[in-house]
JSON list of C-alpha atoms in Angstrom, two decimals:
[
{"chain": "A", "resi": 1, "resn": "UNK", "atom": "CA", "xyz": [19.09, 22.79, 10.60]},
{"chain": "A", "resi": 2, "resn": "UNK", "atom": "CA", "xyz": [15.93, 23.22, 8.07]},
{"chain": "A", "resi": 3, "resn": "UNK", "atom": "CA", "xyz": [12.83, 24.49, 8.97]},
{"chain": "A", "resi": 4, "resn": "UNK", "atom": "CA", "xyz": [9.49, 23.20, 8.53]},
{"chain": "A", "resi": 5, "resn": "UNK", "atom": "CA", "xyz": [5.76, 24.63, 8.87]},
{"chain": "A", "resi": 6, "resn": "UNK", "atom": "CA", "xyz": [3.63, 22.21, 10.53]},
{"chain": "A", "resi": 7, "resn": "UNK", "atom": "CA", "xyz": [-0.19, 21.97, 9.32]},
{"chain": "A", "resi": 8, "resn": "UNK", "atom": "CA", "xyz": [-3.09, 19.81, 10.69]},
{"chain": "A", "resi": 9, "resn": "UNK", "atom": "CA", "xyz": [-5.29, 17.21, 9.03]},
{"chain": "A", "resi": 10, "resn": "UNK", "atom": "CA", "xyz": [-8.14, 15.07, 10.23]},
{"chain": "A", "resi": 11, "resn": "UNK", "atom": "CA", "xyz": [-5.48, 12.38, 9.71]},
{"chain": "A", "resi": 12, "resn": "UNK", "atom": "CA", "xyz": [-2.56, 13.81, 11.61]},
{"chain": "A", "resi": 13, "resn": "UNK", "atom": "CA", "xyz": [-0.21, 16.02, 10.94]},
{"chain": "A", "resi": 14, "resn": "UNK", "atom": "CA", "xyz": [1.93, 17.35, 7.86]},
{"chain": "A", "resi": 15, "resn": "UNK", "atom": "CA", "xyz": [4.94, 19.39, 7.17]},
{"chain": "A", "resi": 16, "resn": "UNK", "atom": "CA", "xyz": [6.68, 21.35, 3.83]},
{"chain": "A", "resi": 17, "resn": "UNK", "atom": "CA", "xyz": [10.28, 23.36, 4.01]},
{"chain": "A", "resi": 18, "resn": "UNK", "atom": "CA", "xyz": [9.51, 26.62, 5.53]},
{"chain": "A", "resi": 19, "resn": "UNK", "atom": "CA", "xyz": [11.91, 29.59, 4.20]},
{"chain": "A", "resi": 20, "resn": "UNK", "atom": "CA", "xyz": [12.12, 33.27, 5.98]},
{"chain": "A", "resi": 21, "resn": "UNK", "atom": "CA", "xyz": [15.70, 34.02, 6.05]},
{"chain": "A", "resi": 22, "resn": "UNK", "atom": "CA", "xyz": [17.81, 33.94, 2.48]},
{"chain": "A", "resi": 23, "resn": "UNK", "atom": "CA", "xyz": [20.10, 31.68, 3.93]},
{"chain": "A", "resi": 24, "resn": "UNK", "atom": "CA", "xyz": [17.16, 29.26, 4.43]},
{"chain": "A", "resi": 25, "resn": "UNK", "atom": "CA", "xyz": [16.82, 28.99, 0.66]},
{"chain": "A", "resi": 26, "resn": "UNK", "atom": "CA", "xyz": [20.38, 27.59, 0.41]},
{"chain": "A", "resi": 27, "resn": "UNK", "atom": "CA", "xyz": [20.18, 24.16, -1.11]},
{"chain": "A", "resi": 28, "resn": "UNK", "atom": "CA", "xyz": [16.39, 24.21, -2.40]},
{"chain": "A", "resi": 29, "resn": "UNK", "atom": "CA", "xyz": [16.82, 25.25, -5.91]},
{"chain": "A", "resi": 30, "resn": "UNK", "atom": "CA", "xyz": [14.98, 28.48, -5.59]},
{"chain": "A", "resi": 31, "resn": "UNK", "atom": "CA", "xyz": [18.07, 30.53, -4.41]},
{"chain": "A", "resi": 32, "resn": "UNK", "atom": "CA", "xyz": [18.08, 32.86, -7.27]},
{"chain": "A", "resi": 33, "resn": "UNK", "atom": "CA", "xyz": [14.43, 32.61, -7.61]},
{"chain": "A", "resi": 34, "resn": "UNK", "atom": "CA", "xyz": [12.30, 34.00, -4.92]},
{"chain": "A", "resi": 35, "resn": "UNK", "atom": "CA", "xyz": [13.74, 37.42, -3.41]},
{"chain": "A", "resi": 36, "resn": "UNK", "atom": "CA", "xyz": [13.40, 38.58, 0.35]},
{"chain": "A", "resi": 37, "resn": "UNK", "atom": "CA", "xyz": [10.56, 40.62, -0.28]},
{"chain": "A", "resi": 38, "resn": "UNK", "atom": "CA", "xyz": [8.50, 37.28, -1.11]},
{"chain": "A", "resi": 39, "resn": "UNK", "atom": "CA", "xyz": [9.83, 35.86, 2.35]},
{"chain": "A", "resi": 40, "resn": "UNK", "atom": "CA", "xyz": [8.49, 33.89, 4.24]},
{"chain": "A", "resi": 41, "resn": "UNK", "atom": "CA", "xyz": [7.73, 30.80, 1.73]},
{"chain": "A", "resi": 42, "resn": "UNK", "atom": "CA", "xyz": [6.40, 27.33, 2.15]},
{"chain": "A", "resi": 43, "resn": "UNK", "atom": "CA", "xyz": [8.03, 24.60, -0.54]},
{"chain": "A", "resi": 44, "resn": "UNK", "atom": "CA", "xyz": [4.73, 22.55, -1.24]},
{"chain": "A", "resi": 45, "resn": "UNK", "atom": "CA", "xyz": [6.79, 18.52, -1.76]},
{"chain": "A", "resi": 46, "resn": "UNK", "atom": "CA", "xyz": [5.84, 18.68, -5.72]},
{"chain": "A", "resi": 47, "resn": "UNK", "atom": "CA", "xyz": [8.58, 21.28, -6.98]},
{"chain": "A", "resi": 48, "resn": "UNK", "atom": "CA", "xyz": [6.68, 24.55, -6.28]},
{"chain": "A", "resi": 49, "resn": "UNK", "atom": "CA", "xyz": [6.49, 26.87, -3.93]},
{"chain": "A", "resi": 50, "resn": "UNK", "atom": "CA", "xyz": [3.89, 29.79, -1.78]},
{"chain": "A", "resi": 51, "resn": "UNK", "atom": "CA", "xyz": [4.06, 32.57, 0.30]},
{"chain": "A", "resi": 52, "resn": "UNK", "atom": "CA", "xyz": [3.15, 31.60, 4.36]},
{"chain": "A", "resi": 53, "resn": "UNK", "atom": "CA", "xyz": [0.16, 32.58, 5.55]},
{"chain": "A", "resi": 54, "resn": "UNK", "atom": "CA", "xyz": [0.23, 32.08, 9.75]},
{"chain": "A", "resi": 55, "resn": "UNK", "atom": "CA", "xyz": [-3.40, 32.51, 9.50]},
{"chain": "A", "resi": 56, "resn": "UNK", "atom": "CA", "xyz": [-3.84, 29.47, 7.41]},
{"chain": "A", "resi": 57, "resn": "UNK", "atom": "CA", "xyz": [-6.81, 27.52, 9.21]},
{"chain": "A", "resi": 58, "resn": "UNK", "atom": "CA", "xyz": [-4.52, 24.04, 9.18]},
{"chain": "A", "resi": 59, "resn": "UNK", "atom": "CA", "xyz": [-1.05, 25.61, 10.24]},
{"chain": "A", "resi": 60, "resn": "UNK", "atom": "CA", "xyz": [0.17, 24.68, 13.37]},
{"chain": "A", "resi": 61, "resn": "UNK", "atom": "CA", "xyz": [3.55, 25.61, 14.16]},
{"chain": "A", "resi": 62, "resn": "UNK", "atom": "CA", "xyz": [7.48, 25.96, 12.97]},
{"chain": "A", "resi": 63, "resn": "UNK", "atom": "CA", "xyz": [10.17, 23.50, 14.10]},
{"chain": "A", "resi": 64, "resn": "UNK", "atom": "CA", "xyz": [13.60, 22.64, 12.65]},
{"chain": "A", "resi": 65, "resn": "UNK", "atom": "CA", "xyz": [15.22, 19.32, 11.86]},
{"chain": "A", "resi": 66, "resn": "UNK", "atom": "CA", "xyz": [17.88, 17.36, 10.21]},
{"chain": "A", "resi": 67, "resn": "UNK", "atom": "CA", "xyz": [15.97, 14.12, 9.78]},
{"chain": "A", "resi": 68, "resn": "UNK", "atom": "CA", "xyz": [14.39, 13.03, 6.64]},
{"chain": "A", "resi": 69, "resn": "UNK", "atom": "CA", "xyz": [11.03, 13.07, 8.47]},
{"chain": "A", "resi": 70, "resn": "UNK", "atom": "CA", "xyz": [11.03, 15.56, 11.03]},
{"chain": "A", "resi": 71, "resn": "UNK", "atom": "CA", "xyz": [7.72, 14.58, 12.25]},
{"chain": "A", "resi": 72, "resn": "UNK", "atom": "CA", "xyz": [7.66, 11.11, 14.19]},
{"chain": "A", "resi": 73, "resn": "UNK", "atom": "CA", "xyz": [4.94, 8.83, 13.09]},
{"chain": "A", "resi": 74, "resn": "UNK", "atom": "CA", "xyz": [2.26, 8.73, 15.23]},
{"chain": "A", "resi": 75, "resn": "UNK", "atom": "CA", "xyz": [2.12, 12.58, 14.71]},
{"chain": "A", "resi": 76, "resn": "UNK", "atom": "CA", "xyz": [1.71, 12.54, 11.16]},
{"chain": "A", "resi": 77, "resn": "UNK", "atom": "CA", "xyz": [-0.41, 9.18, 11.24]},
{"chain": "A", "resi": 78, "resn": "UNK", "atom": "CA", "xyz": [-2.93, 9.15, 14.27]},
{"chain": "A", "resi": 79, "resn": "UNK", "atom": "CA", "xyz": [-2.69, 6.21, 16.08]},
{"chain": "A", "resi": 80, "resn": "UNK", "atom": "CA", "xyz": [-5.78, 4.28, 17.33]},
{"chain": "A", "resi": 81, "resn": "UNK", "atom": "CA", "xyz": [-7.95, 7.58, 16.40]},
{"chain": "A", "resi": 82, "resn": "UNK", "atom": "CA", "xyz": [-11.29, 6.81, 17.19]},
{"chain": "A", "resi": 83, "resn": "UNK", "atom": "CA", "xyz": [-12.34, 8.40, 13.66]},
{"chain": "A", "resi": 84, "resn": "UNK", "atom": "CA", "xyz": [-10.12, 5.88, 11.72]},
{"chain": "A", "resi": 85, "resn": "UNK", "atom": "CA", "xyz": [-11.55, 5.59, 8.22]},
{"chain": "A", "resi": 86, "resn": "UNK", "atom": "CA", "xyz": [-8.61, 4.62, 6.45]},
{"chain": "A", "resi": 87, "resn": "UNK", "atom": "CA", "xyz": [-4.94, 3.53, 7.08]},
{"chain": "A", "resi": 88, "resn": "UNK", "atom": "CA", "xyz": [-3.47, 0.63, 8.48]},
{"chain": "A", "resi": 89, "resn": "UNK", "atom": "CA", "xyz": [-4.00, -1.94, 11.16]},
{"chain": "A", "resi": 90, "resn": "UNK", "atom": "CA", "xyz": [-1.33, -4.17, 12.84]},
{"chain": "A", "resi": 91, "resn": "UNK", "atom": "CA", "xyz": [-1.83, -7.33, 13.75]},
{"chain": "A", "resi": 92, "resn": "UNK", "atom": "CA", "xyz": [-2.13, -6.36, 17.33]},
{"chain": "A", "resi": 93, "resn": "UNK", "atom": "CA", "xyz": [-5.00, -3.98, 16.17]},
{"chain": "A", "resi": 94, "resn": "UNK", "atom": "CA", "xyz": [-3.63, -0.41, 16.68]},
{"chain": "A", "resi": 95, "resn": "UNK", "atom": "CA", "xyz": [-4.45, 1.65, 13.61]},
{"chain": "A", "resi": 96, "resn": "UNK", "atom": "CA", "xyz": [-2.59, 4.26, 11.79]},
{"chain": "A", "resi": 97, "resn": "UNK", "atom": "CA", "xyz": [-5.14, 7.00, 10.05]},
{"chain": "A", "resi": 98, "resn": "UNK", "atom": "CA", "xyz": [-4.10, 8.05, 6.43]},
{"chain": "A", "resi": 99, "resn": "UNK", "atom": "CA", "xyz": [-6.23, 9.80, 3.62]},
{"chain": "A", "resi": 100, "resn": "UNK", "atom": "CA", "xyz": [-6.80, 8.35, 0.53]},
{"chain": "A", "resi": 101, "resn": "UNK", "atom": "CA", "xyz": [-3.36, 8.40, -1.22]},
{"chain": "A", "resi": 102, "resn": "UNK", "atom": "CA", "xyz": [-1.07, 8.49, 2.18]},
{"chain": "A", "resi": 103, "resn": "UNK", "atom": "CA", "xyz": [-0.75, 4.60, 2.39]},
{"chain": "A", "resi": 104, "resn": "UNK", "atom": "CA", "xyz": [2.81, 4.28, 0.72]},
{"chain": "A", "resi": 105, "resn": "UNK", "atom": "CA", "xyz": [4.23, 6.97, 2.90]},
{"chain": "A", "resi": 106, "resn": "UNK", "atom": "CA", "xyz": [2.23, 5.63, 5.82]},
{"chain": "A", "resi": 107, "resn": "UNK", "atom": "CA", "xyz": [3.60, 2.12, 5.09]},
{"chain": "A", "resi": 108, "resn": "UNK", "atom": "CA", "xyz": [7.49, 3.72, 4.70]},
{"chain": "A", "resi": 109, "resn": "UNK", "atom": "CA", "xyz": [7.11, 5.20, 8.20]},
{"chain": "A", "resi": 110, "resn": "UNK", "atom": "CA", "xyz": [6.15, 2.08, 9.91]},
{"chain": "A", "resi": 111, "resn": "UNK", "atom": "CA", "xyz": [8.92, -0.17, 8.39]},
{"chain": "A", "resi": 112, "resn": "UNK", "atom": "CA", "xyz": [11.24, 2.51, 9.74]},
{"chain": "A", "resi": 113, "resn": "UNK", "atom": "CA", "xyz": [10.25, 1.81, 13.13]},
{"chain": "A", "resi": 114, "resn": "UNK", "atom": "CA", "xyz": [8.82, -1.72, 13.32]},
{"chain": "A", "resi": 115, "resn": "UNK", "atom": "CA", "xyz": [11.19, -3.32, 10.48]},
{"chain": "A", "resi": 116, "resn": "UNK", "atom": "CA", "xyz": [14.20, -1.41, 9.73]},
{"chain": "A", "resi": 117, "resn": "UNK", "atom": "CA", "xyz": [15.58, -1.84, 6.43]},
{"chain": "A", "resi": 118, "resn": "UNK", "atom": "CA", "xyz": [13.11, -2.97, 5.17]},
{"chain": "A", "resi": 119, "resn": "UNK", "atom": "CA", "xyz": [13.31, -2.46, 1.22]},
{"chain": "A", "resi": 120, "resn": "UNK", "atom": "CA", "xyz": [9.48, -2.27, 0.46]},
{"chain": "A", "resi": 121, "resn": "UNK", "atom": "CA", "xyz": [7.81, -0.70, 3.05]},
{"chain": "A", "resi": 122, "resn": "UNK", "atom": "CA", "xyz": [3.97, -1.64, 1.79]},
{"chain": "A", "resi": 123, "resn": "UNK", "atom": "CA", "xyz": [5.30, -5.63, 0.86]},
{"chain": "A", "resi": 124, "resn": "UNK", "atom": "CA", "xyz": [7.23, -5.77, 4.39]},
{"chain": "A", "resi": 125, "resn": "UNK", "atom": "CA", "xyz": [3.98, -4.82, 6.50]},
{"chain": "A", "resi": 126, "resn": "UNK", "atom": "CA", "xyz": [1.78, -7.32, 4.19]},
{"chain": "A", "resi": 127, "resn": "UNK", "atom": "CA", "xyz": [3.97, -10.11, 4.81]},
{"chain": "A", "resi": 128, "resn": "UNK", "atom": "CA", "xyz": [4.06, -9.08, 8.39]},
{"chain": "A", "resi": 129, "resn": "UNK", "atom": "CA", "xyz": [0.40, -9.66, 8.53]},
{"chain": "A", "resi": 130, "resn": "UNK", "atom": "CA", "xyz": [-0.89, -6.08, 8.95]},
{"chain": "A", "resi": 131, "resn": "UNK", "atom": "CA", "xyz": [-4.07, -5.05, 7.28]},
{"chain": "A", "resi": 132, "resn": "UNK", "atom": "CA", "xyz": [-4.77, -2.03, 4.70]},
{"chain": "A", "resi": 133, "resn": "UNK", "atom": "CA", "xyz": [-8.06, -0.16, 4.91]},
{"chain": "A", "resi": 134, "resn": "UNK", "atom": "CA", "xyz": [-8.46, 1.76, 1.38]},
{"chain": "A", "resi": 135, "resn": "UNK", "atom": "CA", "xyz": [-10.86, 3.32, -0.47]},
{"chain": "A", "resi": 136, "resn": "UNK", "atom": "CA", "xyz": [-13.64, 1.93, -2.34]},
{"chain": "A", "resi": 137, "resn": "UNK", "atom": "CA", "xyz": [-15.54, 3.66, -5.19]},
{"chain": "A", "resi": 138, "resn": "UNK", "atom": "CA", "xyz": [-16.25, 2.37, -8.63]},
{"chain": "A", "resi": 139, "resn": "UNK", "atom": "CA", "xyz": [-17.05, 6.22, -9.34]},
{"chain": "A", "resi": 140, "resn": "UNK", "atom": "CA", "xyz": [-20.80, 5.60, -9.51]},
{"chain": "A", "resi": 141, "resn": "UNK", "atom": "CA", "xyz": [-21.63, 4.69, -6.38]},
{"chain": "A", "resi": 142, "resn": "UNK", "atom": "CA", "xyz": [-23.16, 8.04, -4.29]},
{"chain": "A", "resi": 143, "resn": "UNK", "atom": "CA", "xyz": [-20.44, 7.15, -1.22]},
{"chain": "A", "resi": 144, "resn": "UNK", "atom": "CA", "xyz": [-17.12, 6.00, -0.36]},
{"chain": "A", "resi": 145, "resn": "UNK", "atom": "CA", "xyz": [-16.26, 2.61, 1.03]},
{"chain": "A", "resi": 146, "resn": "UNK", "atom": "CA", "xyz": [-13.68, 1.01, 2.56]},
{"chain": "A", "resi": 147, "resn": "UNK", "atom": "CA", "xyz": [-12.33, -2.04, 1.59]},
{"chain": "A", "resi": 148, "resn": "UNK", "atom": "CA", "xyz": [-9.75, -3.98, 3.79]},
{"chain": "A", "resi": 149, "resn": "UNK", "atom": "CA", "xyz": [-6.76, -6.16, 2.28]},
{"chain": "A", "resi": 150, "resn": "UNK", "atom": "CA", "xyz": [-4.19, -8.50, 3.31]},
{"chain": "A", "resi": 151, "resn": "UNK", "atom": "CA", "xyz": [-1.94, -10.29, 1.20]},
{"chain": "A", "resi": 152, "resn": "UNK", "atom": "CA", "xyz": [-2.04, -13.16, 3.65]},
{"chain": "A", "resi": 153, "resn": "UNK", "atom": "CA", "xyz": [-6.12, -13.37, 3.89]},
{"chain": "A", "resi": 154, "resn": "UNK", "atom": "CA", "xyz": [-5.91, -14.17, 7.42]},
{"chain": "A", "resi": 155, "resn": "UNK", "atom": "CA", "xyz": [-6.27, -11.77, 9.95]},
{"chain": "A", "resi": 156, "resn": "UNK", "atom": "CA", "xyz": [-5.74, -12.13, 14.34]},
{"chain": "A", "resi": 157, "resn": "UNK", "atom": "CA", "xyz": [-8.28, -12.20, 16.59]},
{"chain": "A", "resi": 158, "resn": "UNK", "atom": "CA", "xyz": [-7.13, -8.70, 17.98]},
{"chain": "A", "resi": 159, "resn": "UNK", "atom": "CA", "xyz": [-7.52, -7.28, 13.61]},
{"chain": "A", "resi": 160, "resn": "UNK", "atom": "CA", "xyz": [-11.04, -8.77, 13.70]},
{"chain": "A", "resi": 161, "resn": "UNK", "atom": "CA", "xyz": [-12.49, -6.84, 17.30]},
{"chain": "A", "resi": 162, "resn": "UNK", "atom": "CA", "xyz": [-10.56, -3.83, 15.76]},
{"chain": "A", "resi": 163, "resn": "UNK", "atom": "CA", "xyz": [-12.59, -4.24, 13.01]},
{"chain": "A", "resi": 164, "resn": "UNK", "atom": "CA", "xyz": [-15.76, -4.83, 14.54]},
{"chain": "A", "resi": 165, "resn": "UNK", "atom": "CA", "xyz": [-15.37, -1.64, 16.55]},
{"chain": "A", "resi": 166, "resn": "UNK", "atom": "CA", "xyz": [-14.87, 0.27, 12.84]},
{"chain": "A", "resi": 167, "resn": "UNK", "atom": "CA", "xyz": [-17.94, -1.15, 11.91]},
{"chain": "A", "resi": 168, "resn": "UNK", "atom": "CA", "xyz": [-16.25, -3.55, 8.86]},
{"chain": "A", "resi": 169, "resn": "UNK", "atom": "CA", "xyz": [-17.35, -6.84, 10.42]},
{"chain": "A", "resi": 170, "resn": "UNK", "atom": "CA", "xyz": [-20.11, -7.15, 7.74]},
{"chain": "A", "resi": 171, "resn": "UNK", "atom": "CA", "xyz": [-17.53, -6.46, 4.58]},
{"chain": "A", "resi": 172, "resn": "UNK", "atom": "CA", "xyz": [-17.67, -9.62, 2.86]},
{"chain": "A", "resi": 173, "resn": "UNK", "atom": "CA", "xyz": [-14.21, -9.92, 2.15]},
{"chain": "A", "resi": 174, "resn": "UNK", "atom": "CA", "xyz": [-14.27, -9.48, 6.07]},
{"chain": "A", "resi": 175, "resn": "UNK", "atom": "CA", "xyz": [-16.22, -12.25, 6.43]},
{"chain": "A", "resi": 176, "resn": "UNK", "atom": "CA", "xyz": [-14.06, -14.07, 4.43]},
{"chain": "A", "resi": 177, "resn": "UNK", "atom": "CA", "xyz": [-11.08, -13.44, 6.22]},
{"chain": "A", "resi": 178, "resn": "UNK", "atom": "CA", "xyz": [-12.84, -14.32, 9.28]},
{"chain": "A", "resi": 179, "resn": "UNK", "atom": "CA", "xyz": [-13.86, -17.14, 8.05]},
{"chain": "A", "resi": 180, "resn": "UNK", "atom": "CA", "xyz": [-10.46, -18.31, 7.09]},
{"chain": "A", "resi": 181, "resn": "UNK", "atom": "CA", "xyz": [-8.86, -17.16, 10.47]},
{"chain": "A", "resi": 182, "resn": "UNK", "atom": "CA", "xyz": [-11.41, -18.14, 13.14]},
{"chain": "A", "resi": 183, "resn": "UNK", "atom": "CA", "xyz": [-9.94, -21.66, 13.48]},
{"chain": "A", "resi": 184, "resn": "UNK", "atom": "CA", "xyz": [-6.32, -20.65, 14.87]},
{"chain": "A", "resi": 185, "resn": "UNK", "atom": "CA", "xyz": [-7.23, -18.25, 17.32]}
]
């Protein structure tokens, strides 16, 4: 069973191999690399690797798994957070918080559990009418938007209250899609 350290983000939660025996180095590529002394360790996802700091302000806790995401996936996405700024929305309305660059992995996690097998995770949940809420900057503009997208360009009655309540309504391409959806609800 591997280990993971869990950490915390205003998004949800997050987790990176966690090392603090030898034998938990088996299999990771950094067997002959990092010595005991150096124990524990935290692989970082992108090849590298630091010591573990329990005091780190956004670490949580240690578990141990065999899954390919140990964390399920309304822990590492919030569901219907009341802070929701970016992320996804289903056509029933519940939302799924991500950060900025988190919608692909957000967008695998759902297909696993709403459409499994699904071969693209981000093209399965736009054909299945859910809505992505993503960043908007031009990189001169003094503050982030959000911008809301749909392959479809119709949205459900339930998407446009949800996003009403997260203060979009007045987003033109909002409008739009209201405008274009109104009729069949």
């Amino acid at each position: 069973m591997k280990k993971y350290a869990v950490y915390g983000s205003p998004t949800g939660e997050y987790c990176y191999r966690y090392a603090d025996t030898m034998d938990d180095l088996a299999g990771t590529g950094f067997e002959e690399l990092i010595t005991e002394e150096q124990l524990p360790v935290v692989f970082d996802g992108r090849g590298g690797y630091f010591r573990f700091r329990e005091d780190d302000h956004s670490f949580r806790r240690i578990i141990e798994s065999d899954k390919e995401y140990p964390l399920e996936l309304e822990e590492m996405f919030k569901l219907n957070d009341p802070d929701f700024k970016l992320g996804w929305i289903s056509p029933d309305g519940d939302t799924y918080s991500c950060a900025f660059t988190n919608h692909n992995k957000c967008a695998k996690m759902i297909a696993m559990k709403y459409y499994p097998g699904a071969r693209f995770p981000e093209r399965t949940l736009d054909k299945n009418g859910w809505l992505q809420v993503m960043d908007s900057w031009d990189g001169t503009q003094q503050h982030h938007g959000q911008f809301v997208y749909t392959e479809k360009g119709f949205i459900t009655k339930r998407q446009a209250d949800k996003l009403f309540d997260l203060g979009l309504y007045n987003n033109s391409e909002v409008q739009q899609m209201i405008k274009d959806s109104e009729n069949d609800w």
